[in-house]
Structure formats: C-alpha cells, structure tokens
mmCIF file of C-alpha atoms in Angstrom:
data_model
loop_
_atom_site.group_PDB
_atom_site.id
_atom_site.type_symbol
_atom_site.label_atom_id
_atom_site.label_comp_id
_atom_site.label_asym_id
_atom_site.label_seq_id
_atom_site.Cartn_x
_atom_site.Cartn_y
_atom_site.Cartn_z
ATOM 1 C CA UNK H 1 -0.005 -0.378 -0.065
ATOM 2 C CA UNK H 2 2.631 1.873 0.920
ATOM 3 C CA UNK H 3 4.522 1.616 -3.014
ATOM 4 C CA UNK H 4 1.002 2.467 -4.296
ATOM 5 C CA UNK H 5 0.899 5.940 -2.737
ATOM 6 C CA UNK H 6 4.081 6.761 -3.538
ATOM 7 C CA UNK H 7 3.053 6.239 -7.696
ATOM 8 C CA UNK H 8 0.661 8.168 -6.738
ATOM 9 C CA UNK H 9 3.010 10.626 -5.565
ATOM 10 C CA UNK H 10 5.360 11.217 -8.299
ATOM 11 C CA UNK H 11 2.726 10.026 -11.110
ATOM 12 C CA UNK H 12 1.114 13.901 -9.930
ATOM 13 C CA UNK H 13 3.987 15.556 -9.632
ATOM 14 C CA UNK H 14 4.530 14.689 -13.287
ATOM 15 C CA UNK H 15 0.586 16.249 -14.743
ATOM 16 C CA UNK H 16 1.919 19.428 -12.713
ATOM 17 C CA UNK H 17 5.034 19.893 -14.508
ATOM 18 C CA UNK H 18 3.679 18.974 -17.632
ATOM 19 C CA UNK H 19 1.195 21.349 -17.221
ATOM 20 C CA UNK H 20 3.975 24.181 -16.390
ATOM 21 C CA UNK H 21 5.092 26.401 -18.991
ATOM 22 C CA UNK H 22 7.721 24.354 -21.094
ATOM 23 C CA UNK H 23 10.503 27.671 -20.913
ATOM 24 C CA UNK H 24 13.445 29.655 -18.967
ATOM 25 C CA UNK H 25 13.198 32.533 -16.799
ATOM 26 C CA UNK H 26 12.431 32.898 -12.865
ATOM 27 C CA UNK H 27 8.476 33.994 -11.583
ATOM 28 C CA UNK H 28 8.331 36.920 -8.990
ATOM 29 C CA UNK H 29 5.862 36.129 -5.866
ATOM 30 C CA UNK H 30 2.796 36.281 -7.941
ATOM 31 C CA UNK H 31 3.571 33.446 -10.230
ATOM 32 C CA UNK H 32 4.881 34.668 -12.988
ATOM 33 C CA UNK H 33 7.414 36.783 -15.073
ATOM 34 C CA UNK H 34 8.035 39.285 -18.041
ATOM 35 C CA UNK H 35 8.845 36.104 -21.236
ATOM 36 C CA UNK H 36 13.186 36.865 -22.289
ATOM 37 C CA UNK H 37 13.201 38.046 -25.585
ATOM 38 C CA UNK H 38 15.286 34.631 -26.315
ATOM 39 C CA UNK H 39 12.171 32.998 -25.254
ATOM 40 C CA UNK H 40 9.898 35.021 -27.226
ATOM 41 C CA UNK H 41 12.870 34.935 -30.286
ATOM 42 C CA UNK H 42 12.280 30.382 -29.902
ATOM 43 C CA UNK H 43 8.110 30.760 -29.695
ATOM 44 C CA UNK H 44 8.358 29.320 -26.001
ATOM 45 C CA UNK H 45 5.708 32.828 -24.076
ATOM 46 C CA UNK H 46 4.569 35.954 -25.417
ATOM 47 C CA UNK H 47 4.697 39.072 -22.884
ATOM 48 C CA UNK H 48 4.091 38.907 -18.639
ATOM 49 C CA UNK H 49 2.295 35.995 -17.877
ATOM 50 C CA UNK H 50 2.009 33.280 -14.651
ATOM 51 C CA UNK H 51 2.737 29.703 -13.911
ATOM 52 C CA UNK H 52 1.521 26.931 -11.490
ATOM 53 C CA UNK H 53 -2.054 28.327 -11.249
ATOM 54 C CA UNK H 54 -1.063 32.386 -10.738
ATOM 55 C CA UNK H 55 -3.606 34.549 -10.914
ATOM 56 C CA UNK H 56 -3.110 38.452 -11.554
ATOM 57 C CA UNK H 57 -4.686 38.960 -8.177
ATOM 58 C CA UNK H 58 -3.046 36.176 -5.849
ATOM 59 C CA UNK H 59 -5.413 35.570 -3.161
ATOM 60 C CA UNK H 60 -4.807 35.168 1.161
ATOM 61 C CA UNK H 61 -5.229 31.478 -0.073
ATOM 62 C CA UNK H 62 -3.017 30.751 -1.968
ATOM 63 C CA UNK H 63 -0.209 33.240 -0.851
ATOM 64 C CA UNK H 64 1.561 29.858 0.097
ATOM 65 C CA UNK H 65 1.019 27.169 -2.247
ATOM 66 C CA UNK H 66 2.661 30.229 -5.024
ATOM 67 C CA UNK H 67 5.530 31.245 -2.974
ATOM 68 C CA UNK H 68 6.066 27.513 -3.255
ATOM 69 C CA UNK H 69 5.945 27.292 -6.242
ATOM 70 C CA UNK H 70 7.129 30.593 -6.608
ATOM 71 C CA UNK H 71 10.926 29.212 -4.702
ATOM 72 C CA UNK H 72 10.660 26.417 -6.672
ATOM 73 C CA UNK H 73 10.856 27.817 -10.251
ATOM 74 C CA UNK H 74 13.438 29.535 -9.285
ATOM 75 C CA UNK H 75 15.575 27.040 -8.401
ATOM 76 C CA UNK H 76 15.815 25.250 -11.351
ATOM 77 C CA UNK H 77 14.090 27.342 -14.745
ATOM 78 C CA UNK H 78 17.104 29.117 -15.736
ATOM 79 C CA UNK H 79 17.908 30.866 -18.300
ATOM 80 C CA UNK H 80 20.862 31.308 -20.877
ATOM 81 C CA UNK H 81 21.165 34.801 -19.870
ATOM 82 C CA UNK H 82 21.328 33.887 -15.960
ATOM 83 C CA UNK H 83 25.078 32.636 -16.833
ATOM 84 C CA UNK H 84 28.625 35.308 -16.338
ATOM 85 C CA UNK H 85 30.164 32.972 -18.853
ATOM 86 C CA UNK H 86 29.620 29.801 -21.257
ATOM 87 C CA UNK H 87 32.027 27.865 -18.958
ATOM 88 C CA UNK H 88 29.233 28.490 -16.461
ATOM 89 C CA UNK H 89 26.649 27.161 -18.424
ATOM 90 C CA UNK H 90 28.182 24.128 -19.327
ATOM 91 C CA UNK H 91 29.528 23.459 -15.620
ATOM 92 C CA UNK H 92 25.563 24.161 -14.652
ATOM 93 C CA UNK H 93 24.807 21.800 -18.150
ATOM 94 C CA UNK H 94 26.837 18.672 -17.218
ATOM 95 C CA UNK H 95 25.562 18.418 -13.678
ATOM 96 C CA UNK H 96 22.132 18.390 -13.426
ATOM 97 C CA UNK H 97 23.719 15.171 -16.545
ATOM 98 C CA UNK H 98 21.025 17.273 -18.834
ATOM 99 C CA UNK H 99 21.551 15.837 -22.791
ATOM 100 C CA UNK H 100 19.513 16.720 -26.072
ATOM 101 C CA UNK H 101 16.673 13.978 -24.806
ATOM 102 C CA UNK H 102 16.820 15.508 -21.117
ATOM 103 C CA UNK H 103 16.532 19.530 -21.115
ATOM 104 C CA UNK H 104 13.922 20.526 -18.836
ATOM 105 C CA UNK H 105 15.019 24.327 -19.175
ATOM 106 C CA UNK H 106 14.761 24.109 -22.082
ATOM 107 C CA UNK H 107 18.237 25.633 -22.656
ATOM 108 C CA UNK H 108 18.838 24.095 -25.576
ATOM 109 C CA UNK H 109 15.749 25.081 -27.784
ATOM 110 C CA UNK H 110 12.167 23.162 -28.357
ATOM 111 C CA UNK H 111 11.989 20.441 -30.019
ATOM 112 C CA UNK H 112 14.187 18.486 -32.925
ATOM 113 C CA UNK H 113 14.458 21.521 -35.067
ATOM 114 C CA UNK H 114 16.262 23.565 -32.934
ATOM 115 C CA UNK H 115 17.635 20.413 -30.260
ATOM 116 C CA UNK H 116 21.195 19.653 -31.060
ATOM 117 C CA UNK H 117 22.619 18.764 -27.705
ATOM 118 C CA UNK H 118 24.875 22.493 -27.182
ATOM 119 C CA UNK H 119 22.547 24.332 -24.518
ATOM 120 C CA UNK H 120 22.201 27.765 -25.246
ATOM 121 C CA UNK H 121 25.154 29.224 -27.853
ATOM 122 C CA UNK H 122 28.630 27.466 -27.563
ATOM 123 C CA UNK H 123 31.247 30.230 -28.624
ATOM 124 C CA UNK H 124 32.894 29.685 -31.724
ATOM 125 C CA UNK H 125 35.879 27.219 -32.166
ATOM 126 C CA UNK H 126 34.521 25.894 -28.202
ATOM 127 C CA UNK H 127 35.607 22.049 -27.807
ATOM 128 C CA UNK H 128 31.879 21.240 -28.132
ATOM 129 C CA UNK H 129 33.255 17.276 -26.920
ATOM 130 C CA UNK H 130 33.813 18.959 -23.092
ATOM 131 C CA UNK H 131 29.555 19.013 -23.091
ATOM 132 C CA UNK H 132 27.288 16.051 -21.641
ATOM 133 C CA UNK H 133 25.803 14.234 -24.280
ATOM 134 C CA UNK H 134 27.015 16.602 -27.418
ATOM 135 C CA UNK H 135 27.639 14.529 -31.030
ATOM 136 C CA UNK H 136 31.092 15.526 -30.490
ATOM 137 C CA UNK H 137 31.120 14.031 -26.817
ATOM 138 C CA UNK H 138 29.668 10.634 -27.991
ATOM 139 C CA UNK H 139 32.287 9.929 -30.571
ATOM 140 C CA UNK H 140 34.711 11.125 -28.437
ATOM 141 C CA UNK H 141 33.307 8.362 -26.072
ATOM 142 C CA UNK H 142 33.115 5.808 -28.805
ATOM 143 C CA UNK H 143 36.290 6.819 -29.897
ATOM 144 C CA UNK H 144 38.253 5.955 -26.157
ATOM 145 C CA UNK H 145 35.939 2.963 -26.453
ATOM 146 C CA UNK H 146 37.006 1.947 -30.669
ATOM 147 C CA UNK H 147 40.776 2.648 -29.721
ATOM 148 C CA UNK H 148 40.240 0.568 -26.387
ATOM 149 C CA UNK H 149 39.348 -2.229 -28.140
ATOM 150 C CA UNK H 150 42.040 -2.211 -30.934
ATOM 151 C CA UNK H 151 44.074 -1.757 -28.115
ATOM 152 C CA UNK H 152 43.210 -5.176 -26.316
ATOM 153 C CA UNK H 153 42.422 -6.990 -29.613
ATOM 154 C CA UNK H 154 45.771 -5.138 -32.329
ATOM 155 C CA UNK H 155 47.532 -6.741 -28.891
ATOM 156 C CA UNK H 156 46.355 -10.427 -28.975
ATOM 157 C CA UNK H 157 45.916 -10.894 -32.741
ATOM 158 C CA UNK H 158 50.316 -9.872 -32.670
ATOM 159 C CA UNK H 159 51.236 -11.555 -29.239
ATOM 160 C CA UNK H 160 49.807 -15.252 -30.684
ATOM 161 C CA UNK H 161 50.710 -13.919 -34.840
ATOM 162 C CA UNK H 162 54.851 -13.973 -33.912
ATOM 163 C CA UNK H 163 54.013 -16.448 -30.991
ATOM 164 C CA UNK H 164 53.533 -18.772 -34.275
ATOM 165 C CA UNK H 165 56.170 -17.521 -36.717
ATOM 166 C CA UNK H 166 53.452 -15.772 -38.960
ATOM 167 C CA UNK H 167 54.574 -13.004 -41.174
ATOM 168 C CA UNK H 168 53.141 -9.076 -39.689
ATOM 169 C CA UNK H 169 49.316 -8.575 -40.592
ATOM 170 C CA UNK H 170 47.961 -5.187 -40.416
ATOM 171 C CA UNK H 171 44.768 -5.406 -42.818
ATOM 172 C CA UNK H 172 42.373 -4.470 -39.819
ATOM 173 C CA UNK H 173 39.108 -2.674 -40.592
ATOM 174 C CA UNK H 174 36.797 -0.847 -38.101
ATOM 175 C CA UNK H 175 37.092 3.308 -37.342
ATOM 176 C CA UNK H 176 40.386 5.434 -37.259
ATOM 177 C CA UNK H 177 40.950 5.301 -33.321
ATOM 178 C CA UNK H 178 39.925 1.404 -33.397
ATOM 179 C CA UNK H 179 42.680 1.220 -36.244
ATOM 180 C CA UNK H 180 45.339 3.675 -35.086
ATOM 181 C CA UNK H 181 45.040 1.606 -31.457
ATOM 182 C CA UNK H 182 45.348 -1.926 -33.722
ATOM 183 C CA UNK H 183 48.129 -1.368 -35.625
ATOM 184 C CA UNK H 184 49.984 0.480 -32.517
ATOM 185 C CA UNK H 185 49.286 -2.782 -30.234
ATOM 186 C CA UNK H 186 49.737 -5.633 -32.897
ATOM 187 C CA UNK H 187 53.478 -4.199 -33.789
ATOM 188 C CA UNK H 188 53.805 -4.666 -29.807
ATOM 189 C CA UNK H 189 52.569 -7.633 -29.376
ATOM 190 C CA UNK H 190 54.190 -9.120 -32.360
ATOM 191 C CA UNK H 191 57.121 -7.781 -31.274
ATOM 192 C CA UNK H 192 57.466 -10.106 -27.944
ATOM 193 C CA UNK H 193 55.646 -12.848 -29.179
ATOM 194 C CA UNK H 194 58.347 -13.054 -31.833
ATOM 195 C CA UNK H 195 61.327 -12.373 -29.532
ATOM 196 C CA UNK H 196 59.023 -16.077 -27.831
ATOM 197 C CA UNK H 197 58.807 -17.507 -31.094
ATOM 198 C CA UNK H 198 62.232 -17.234 -31.702
ATOM 199 C CA UNK H 199 63.663 -18.700 -28.052
ATOM 200 C CA UNK H 200 61.289 -21.751 -28.897
ATOM 201 C CA UNK H 201 63.063 -21.830 -32.779
ATOM 202 C CA UNK H 202 66.900 -21.999 -31.010
ATOM 203 C CA UNK H 203 65.411 -24.499 -28.515
ATOM 204 C CA UNK H 204 64.347 -26.251 -31.226
ATOM 205 C CA UNK H 205 67.633 -26.363 -32.498
ATOM 206 C CA UNK H 206 69.726 -27.218 -29.666
ATOM 207 C CA UNK H 207 66.682 -30.311 -29.197
ATOM 208 C CA UNK H 208 67.619 -32.047 -32.749
ATOM 209 C CA UNK H 209 71.809 -31.355 -32.292
ATOM 210 C CA UNK H 210 71.612 -32.774 -29.023
ATOM 211 C CA UNK H 211 69.398 -35.772 -30.652
ATOM 212 C CA UNK H 212 71.510 -36.020 -33.812
ATOM 213 C CA UNK H 213 75.096 -36.667 -32.138
ATOM 214 C CA UNK H 214 73.712 -39.200 -30.689
ATOM 215 C CA UNK H 215 71.234 -41.134 -33.302
ATOM 216 C CA UNK H 216 71.363 -40.625 -36.940
ATOM 217 C CA UNK H 217 67.212 -41.413 -37.575
ATOM 218 C CA UNK H 218 65.062 -38.776 -37.211
ATOM 219 C CA UNK H 219 62.313 -38.234 -34.875
ATOM 220 C CA UNK H 220 60.646 -34.739 -35.037
ATOM 221 C CA UNK H 221 58.650 -34.774 -31.654
ATOM 222 C CA UNK H 222 55.203 -33.611 -31.979
ATOM 223 C CA UNK H 223 55.137 -29.758 -30.217
ATOM 224 C CA UNK H 224 57.354 -29.189 -32.494
ATOM 225 C CA UNK H 225 55.223 -31.252 -35.870
ATOM 226 C CA UNK H 226 52.750 -28.551 -35.488
ATOM 227 C CA UNK H 227 55.209 -25.895 -36.814
ATOM 228 C CA UNK H 228 56.826 -25.595 -39.765
ATOM 229 C CA UNK H 229 59.335 -22.887 -39.001
ATOM 230 C CA UNK H 230 59.621 -25.332 -35.379
ATOM 231 C CA UNK H 231 59.981 -28.687 -37.262
ATOM 232 C CA UNK H 232 62.776 -27.390 -39.503
ATOM 233 C CA UNK H 233 64.695 -26.531 -36.999
ATOM 234 C CA UNK H 234 64.148 -29.675 -35.075
ATOM 235 C CA UNK H 235 65.810 -31.244 -38.234
ATOM 236 C CA UNK H 236 68.304 -28.203 -38.957
ATOM 237 C CA UNK H 237 69.770 -28.268 -35.677
ATOM 238 C CA UNK H 238 69.408 -32.663 -35.429
ATOM 239 C CA UNK H 239 71.214 -31.830 -39.082
ATOM 240 C CA UNK H 240 74.434 -30.173 -37.107
ATOM 241 C CA UNK H 241 74.666 -32.950 -34.665
ATOM 242 C CA UNK H 242 75.362 -35.476 -37.201
ATOM 243 C CA UNK H 243 76.783 -33.622 -38.710
ATOM 244 C CA UNK H 244 79.347 -32.947 -36.154
ATOM 245 C CA UNK H 245 79.562 -36.315 -34.754
ATOM 246 C CA UNK H 246 80.200 -37.424 -38.578
ATOM 247 C CA UNK H 247 83.477 -34.983 -38.794
ATOM 248 C CA UNK H 248 84.486 -36.634 -35.041
ATOM 249 C CA UNK H 249 83.851 -39.749 -35.973
ATOM 250 C CA UNK H 250 85.790 -39.814 -39.503
ATOM 251 C CA UNK H 251 88.479 -38.289 -37.383
ATOM 252 C CA UNK H 252 88.499 -41.328 -35.020
ATOM 253 C CA UNK H 253 88.907 -43.147 -38.213
ATOM 254 C CA UNK H 254 91.651 -41.874 -40.382
ATOM 255 C CA UNK H 255 94.007 -41.924 -37.555
ATOM 256 C CA UNK H 256 93.729 -45.759 -37.173
ATOM 257 C CA UNK H 257 93.861 -45.413 -40.454
ATOM 258 C CA UNK H 258 96.980 -43.505 -41.085
ATOM 259 C CA UNK H 259 98.663 -45.585 -37.451
ATOM 260 C CA UNK H 260 97.451 -48.418 -39.428
ATOM 261 C CA UNK H 261 99.246 -47.584 -42.377
ATOM 262 C CA UNK H 262 102.093 -46.580 -40.761
ATOM 263 C CA UNK H 263 102.360 -50.124 -39.991
ATOM 264 C CA UNK H 264 101.425 -51.646 -42.866
ATOM 265 C CA UNK H 265 98.943 -53.674 -41.239
ATOM 266 C CA UNK H 266 95.031 -52.618 -43.160
ATOM 267 C CA UNK H 267 92.333 -53.244 -40.568
ATOM 268 C CA UNK H 268 89.289 -51.733 -42.854
ATOM 269 C CA UNK H 269 86.219 -51.706 -40.364
ATOM 270 C CA UNK H 270 83.709 -53.205 -41.291
ATOM 271 C CA UNK H 271 79.314 -52.945 -41.227
ATOM 272 C CA UNK H 272 80.031 -48.773 -40.568
ATOM 273 C CA UNK H 273 78.959 -45.465 -42.791
ATOM 274 C CA UNK H 274 80.926 -45.355 -46.150
ATOM 275 C CA UNK H 275 82.035 -42.309 -45.254
ATOM 276 C CA UNK H 276 84.036 -43.711 -41.839
ATOM 277 C CA UNK H 277 85.247 -46.684 -44.243
ATOM 278 C CA UNK H 278 86.581 -43.842 -46.690
ATOM 279 C CA UNK H 279 88.219 -42.126 -43.682
ATOM 280 C CA UNK H 280 90.287 -44.915 -42.613
ATOM 281 C CA UNK H 281 91.562 -45.268 -46.235
ATOM 282 C CA UNK H 282 92.365 -41.662 -46.780
ATOM 283 C CA UNK H 283 94.125 -42.372 -43.438
ATOM 284 C CA UNK H 284 95.657 -45.569 -44.206
ATOM 285 C CA UNK H 285 96.739 -44.249 -47.430
ATOM 286 C CA UNK H 286 98.646 -41.519 -45.777
ATOM 287 C CA UNK H 287 100.165 -43.454 -43.521
ATOM 288 C CA UNK H 288 101.592 -45.863 -46.019
ATOM 289 C CA UNK H 289 102.827 -42.841 -48.277
ATOM 290 C CA UNK H 290 105.018 -41.904 -45.337
ATOM 291 C CA UNK H 291 106.270 -45.695 -44.463
ATOM 292 C CA UNK H 292 107.281 -45.553 -47.909
ATOM 293 C CA UNK H 293 109.069 -42.180 -47.939
ATOM 294 C CA UNK H 294 111.737 -43.006 -45.358
ATOM 295 C CA UNK H 295 112.650 -46.350 -46.729
ATOM 296 C CA UNK H 296 112.899 -43.623 -49.232
ATOM 297 C CA UNK H 297 115.537 -41.716 -47.314
ATOM 298 C CA UNK H 298 117.026 -44.643 -45.649
ATOM 299 C CA UNK H 299 118.066 -45.745 -49.599
ATOM 300 C CA UNK H 300 118.594 -41.914 -50.583
ATOM 301 C CA UNK H 301 120.601 -41.772 -47.719
ATOM 302 C CA UNK H 302 122.623 -44.645 -48.369
ATOM 303 C CA UNK H 303 123.752 -42.876 -51.854
ATOM 304 C CA UNK H 304 126.295 -40.849 -50.067
ATOM 305 C CA UNK H 305 128.278 -43.960 -48.717
ATOM 306 C CA UNK H 306 127.921 -46.785 -51.044
ATOM 307 C CA UNK H 307 129.761 -46.631 -54.468
ATOM 308 C CA UNK H 308 127.174 -49.573 -55.583
ATOM 309 C CA UNK H 309 123.752 -50.431 -54.884
ATOM 310 C CA UNK H 310 123.500 -53.182 -52.647
ATOM 311 C CA UNK H 311 120.037 -54.113 -51.503
ATOM 312 C CA UNK H 312 119.089 -53.864 -48.173
ATOM 313 C CA UNK H 313 118.385 -57.311 -45.864
ATOM 314 C CA UNK H 314 114.093 -56.249 -45.873
ATOM 315 C CA UNK H 315 112.021 -59.841 -45.972
ATOM 316 C CA UNK H 316 109.379 -57.539 -47.586
ATOM 317 C CA UNK H 317 110.529 -56.558 -50.700
ATOM 318 C CA UNK H 318 107.983 -53.466 -51.296
ATOM 319 C CA UNK H 319 109.768 -52.473 -48.931
ATOM 320 C CA UNK H 320 113.096 -53.200 -50.338
ATOM 321 C CA UNK H 321 111.688 -51.697 -53.515
ATOM 322 C CA UNK H 322 110.958 -48.906 -51.753
ATOM 323 C CA UNK H 323 114.148 -48.582 -50.467
ATOM 324 C CA UNK H 324 115.934 -49.223 -54.544
ATOM 325 C CA UNK H 325 114.055 -45.712 -55.565
ATOM 326 C CA UNK H 326 115.501 -43.111 -52.578
ATOM 327 C CA UNK H 327 118.953 -44.570 -53.754
ATOM 328 C CA UNK H 328 118.223 -43.814 -58.248
ATOM 329 C CA UNK H 329 116.096 -41.063 -56.701
ATOM 330 C CA UNK H 330 119.723 -38.987 -55.153
ATOM 331 C CA UNK H 331 121.159 -36.884 -57.851
ATOM 332 C CA UNK H 332 123.849 -34.894 -55.291
ATOM 333 C CA UNK H 333 125.678 -38.212 -55.719
ATOM 334 C CA UNK H 334 126.823 -37.427 -59.234
ATOM 335 C CA UNK H 335 128.210 -34.379 -58.648
ATOM 336 C CA UNK H 336 130.198 -35.342 -55.465
ATOM 337 C CA UNK H 337 131.560 -37.874 -57.726
ATOM 338 C CA UNK H 338 131.967 -35.161 -60.520
ATOM 339 C CA UNK H 339 133.816 -32.328 -57.938
ATOM 340 C CA UNK H 340 136.095 -35.264 -56.453
ATOM 341 C CA UNK H 341 137.633 -36.811 -60.364
ATOM 342 C CA UNK H 342 138.119 -33.042 -61.182
ATOM 343 C CA UNK H 343 140.634 -32.365 -58.659
ATOM 344 C CA UNK H 344 142.157 -35.218 -59.110
ATOM 345 C CA UNK H 345 142.515 -35.227 -62.090
ATOM 346 C CA UNK H 346 143.892 -31.696 -61.701
ATOM 347 C CA UNK H 347 146.787 -32.704 -59.764
ATOM 348 C CA UNK H 348 145.595 -30.895 -56.445
ATOM 349 C CA UNK H 349 146.013 -32.518 -53.285
ATOM 350 C CA UNK H 350 142.988 -34.263 -51.726
ATOM 351 C CA UNK H 351 140.961 -32.853 -49.579
ATOM 352 C CA UNK H 352 137.560 -33.039 -49.089
ATOM 353 C CA UNK H 353 135.089 -30.226 -48.591
ATOM 354 C CA UNK H 354 132.459 -29.841 -45.356
ATOM 355 C CA UNK H 355 129.074 -30.669 -46.969
ATOM 356 C CA UNK H 356 129.956 -33.279 -49.499
ATOM 357 C CA UNK H 357 131.742 -34.607 -45.491
ATOM 358 C CA UNK H 358 129.689 -37.604 -45.220
ATOM 359 C CA UNK H 359 130.130 -38.523 -48.711
ATOM 360 C CA UNK H 360 133.857 -40.079 -48.169
ATOM 361 C CA UNK H 361 134.284 -43.205 -49.558
ATOM 362 C CA UNK H 362 132.304 -42.529 -52.529
ATOM 363 C CA UNK H 363 135.019 -38.589 -52.754
ATOM 364 C CA UNK H 364 137.781 -40.745 -52.316
ATOM 365 C CA UNK H 365 137.213 -43.209 -54.809
ATOM 366 C CA UNK H 366 136.810 -40.495 -57.306
ATOM 367 C CA UNK H 367 139.058 -38.783 -57.007
ATOM 368 C CA UNK H 368 141.881 -41.363 -56.995
ATOM 369 C CA UNK H 369 140.687 -42.063 -59.806
ATOM 370 C CA UNK H 370 141.048 -38.539 -60.968
ATOM 371 C CA UNK H 371 144.391 -38.381 -59.348
ATOM 372 C CA UNK H 372 145.091 -41.491 -61.671
ATOM 373 C CA UNK H 373 144.235 -39.837 -64.568
ATOM 374 C CA UNK H 374 146.042 -37.038 -63.938
ATOM 375 C CA UNK H 375 149.217 -39.249 -64.226
ATOM 376 C CA UNK H 376 148.521 -41.286 -67.111
ATOM 377 C CA UNK H 377 148.335 -37.921 -69.313
ATOM 378 C CA UNK H 378 151.882 -36.537 -67.162
ATOM 379 C CA UNK H 379 153.222 -38.978 -68.345
ATOM 380 C CA UNK H 380 152.724 -38.718 -72.073
ATOM 381 C CA UNK H 381 153.011 -35.454 -71.967
ATOM 382 C CA UNK H 382 156.544 -35.902 -71.443
ATOM 383 C CA UNK H 383 157.174 -38.222 -73.844
ATOM 384 C CA UNK H 384 155.592 -36.475 -75.499
ATOM 385 C CA UNK H 385 157.712 -33.015 -74.784
ATOM 386 C CA UNK H 386 161.283 -36.265 -74.890
ATOM 387 C CA UNK H 387 160.701 -37.030 -78.152
ATOM 388 C CA UNK H 388 160.093 -33.069 -79.862
ATOM 389 C CA UNK H 389 163.861 -32.594 -78.991
ATOM 390 C CA UNK H 390 165.796 -35.583 -79.680
ATOM 391 C CA UNK H 391 163.903 -34.592 -83.447
ATOM 392 C CA UNK H 392 165.556 -30.887 -82.210
ATOM 393 C CA UNK H 393 168.860 -32.207 -81.861
ATOM 394 C CA UNK H 394 169.066 -34.654 -85.111
ATOM 395 C CA UNK H 395 167.739 -31.986 -86.869
ATOM 396 C CA UNK H 396 171.433 -30.298 -86.493
ATOM 397 C CA UNK H 397 173.337 -32.341 -85.997
ATOM 398 C CA UNK H 398 172.552 -33.353 -89.195
ATOM 399 C CA UNK H 399 172.620 -29.237 -90.575
ATOM 400 C CA UNK H 400 176.729 -29.779 -89.031
ATOM 401 C CA UNK H 401 177.249 -32.644 -91.292
ATOM 402 C CA UNK H 402 175.927 -31.653 -94.519
ATOM 403 C CA UNK H 403 177.653 -27.916 -94.091
ATOM 404 C CA UNK H 404 181.012 -29.852 -92.830
ATOM 405 C CA UNK H 405 180.397 -32.730 -95.201
ATOM 406 C CA UNK H 406 180.553 -30.076 -97.502
ATOM 407 C CA UNK H 407 183.094 -27.003 -96.588
ATOM 408 C CA UNK H 408 185.759 -30.470 -96.904
ATOM 409 C CA UNK H 409 184.065 -30.664 -100.278
#
C-alpha cells in the first residue's frame, strides 16, 4: 500500500510539471514573470504570464502555494542570460546530467528542429566534446572505446602471430581510432611474441642437435610437428648434430687408418657408414705414404756411402723397392763424383769439402780415379816432350854434318 501511495505522488508531480509552461526564466512572488527576448524568439511565451496556477491578484488562500511554487521555479528554471560565462553554462548542464533528450529547462531550445545537445550558444571553436550528451562527446567516448578495443585486440592478435612465427599482418577494418590503436598494439604484441618464438626455435634447434649427436634416425617430437618453422629448426639442429658426430668419427677412423698404414697393417672396418670407411682408407694411404718415404729416405742416404747399390736385408720386397727408389733418386751423388774426380785430375792435393764429408768414401774413390788419370797424362806429356827434343837435336846434327861435308868437298 505504501508503494502504491508513492507511485500516485510521483504521477501527480509529473502531471503538474507537464502543465507548466516549458521555457526558461524565474517567476515573481505572484507566480509569473515577463517573457525574455530569447524565450520569445524561441516561441515559448509572450509578455507577462503566470506559472503553476498563478493569477493576476494572488489571494491569501493561494499565498502559501504561490510562494512554494515560486521558490521551486527559482531553484531550477534557468535562462541562458542567467550565466556569466559559457563555461558556467556547461558546468551547470553537466552537473544536472542534461542532454539532447533530457533538457527540462529548455536551455537547448524547443523541439527536434533546434535540439542538438548544445545548451545556449557555444562560442566559435569551442570544444563541444566537453558538453554532456553532445555529438562531439559521444563521438569522443566512442573513439576512446574503439581505441581501447583496438589496443586489446591488436595486442592479442599480434602476440599470437608473433608466437607462431606468422608474418606481420596489419590489415584490419574499423574506425580510425580502432585501426590506429590496433596497429600500434599489434606491433608491440608481435615483437614480444616473435621474441618468444625465436627462443622456442633455438630450443628446438638445440633439442635436434642433441638427438643428432646420439643417433642417425630423425624423430621430430610431436610438439614441433605442429609448426613448420619449429619442425625445420629441429631438423636443422639434428643435421648439425649428425654432422658434428660424423666429423668426430671420421677423424677417429682416419687416425686409426693412418696408424695402421704406418704399421703396414690394413684393418679396414666393416658395417659402418661409408664415410667412415673412406676416412679410414684415406688415413691408411697417408700412413703408407709416410712409411714409403721413410724407406726411400734410407735408400737416398745410403747412396752417399755406397759406391754401388746393395739391396738391404729386408724381408718385405715392398720395402726393398722403396729403398732402391730412394737410392736411385739421389742425384747429388753425380756432383760429388765429378767434384772429386776433377780435383784428382787437376793434380791437387786430396781434400774433401765439408759439404761432402758424409760421402768421403765416394769422394776418395773418384779422387783417386782422377789422380790416376792425371799421372797418366803427365807421363804422356813427358814422352811427347822428350821425343820432340830428340828430333830437334838430330836435325841440328844432320845440318852440321851437311855443312861440314860441303866445306871439305
């Protein structure tokens, strides 16, 4: 019952308000006032008139009612001329929560023809977004809302794209505020997501390399199979791990082959990768080459001390052949022989140059040959000289004999 009574009171108040003239301006003690120029221009009233049942001569019986009505009107029914500045108008308008559709004091005119949500006359260039319920304010609110939505949605999408390695995609539709905030936040989210994704790729690469360092079979974890880039990163890491392991194994087998080659024992491994077998054989050949060089060097050095080649006492014919090749490859021996022979042939006293000391046996042998030839030539020269002198003496004697005989005759 109490609620019903309250409802009746509210309906009565609304009815009284609709009866009142809907225009601005304060009333006097009689409940009336002169219509302002602005109200007349709006067509709200003309001349002096009354409000809320006021009459030409208020009686004592209606004094109390008029006084109450006047006080009420003076507290809220304002005209634009009642304000000292436009900022005061806006402050009052906003404090009352007025808008285009809620303007009981008609500060914004009368009817849809003039109602635009802007109270009184705004100065030129005034920021109408400060005015409650104005189109500019509604647009500003909507822009802020769009901007907020764009910021949230752009960041979320950018973070998702970056985290999955997708390429940047700034194509988006919406208001200018939404698009601008969306793009800015998208790039921020994308950068953060991409950083995480790169870390995930590095992790995938490391995991792949760890597996490749243990086995040759590629097994991509299910978590990486869902993303092509992560899968590729894992595979690249795996291949790197296999390559590192292969290089280490190849080195191991090459060293083994090298040692076996120097020992002249071929133990080619079986049932392993071809690249490992190739590495072993390569090492073995290097070892064999060094082994051959060692025997060839022995033969080469022996040539400095041997007048004639003599096969070494080796059981392996291959070593003997290498030795002989080295012996025959020593071309310096010819220079030693020529030097020694020429020294002897010149009749010089025997003296071995320091550079030939290791070949003294050879040097002495060929010096002696040269010296023998020197002695032989010397004998021949003496005989030739003696024979020539005899001829000269015989000729002189014959000449003297001829001369003497002629003189006697």
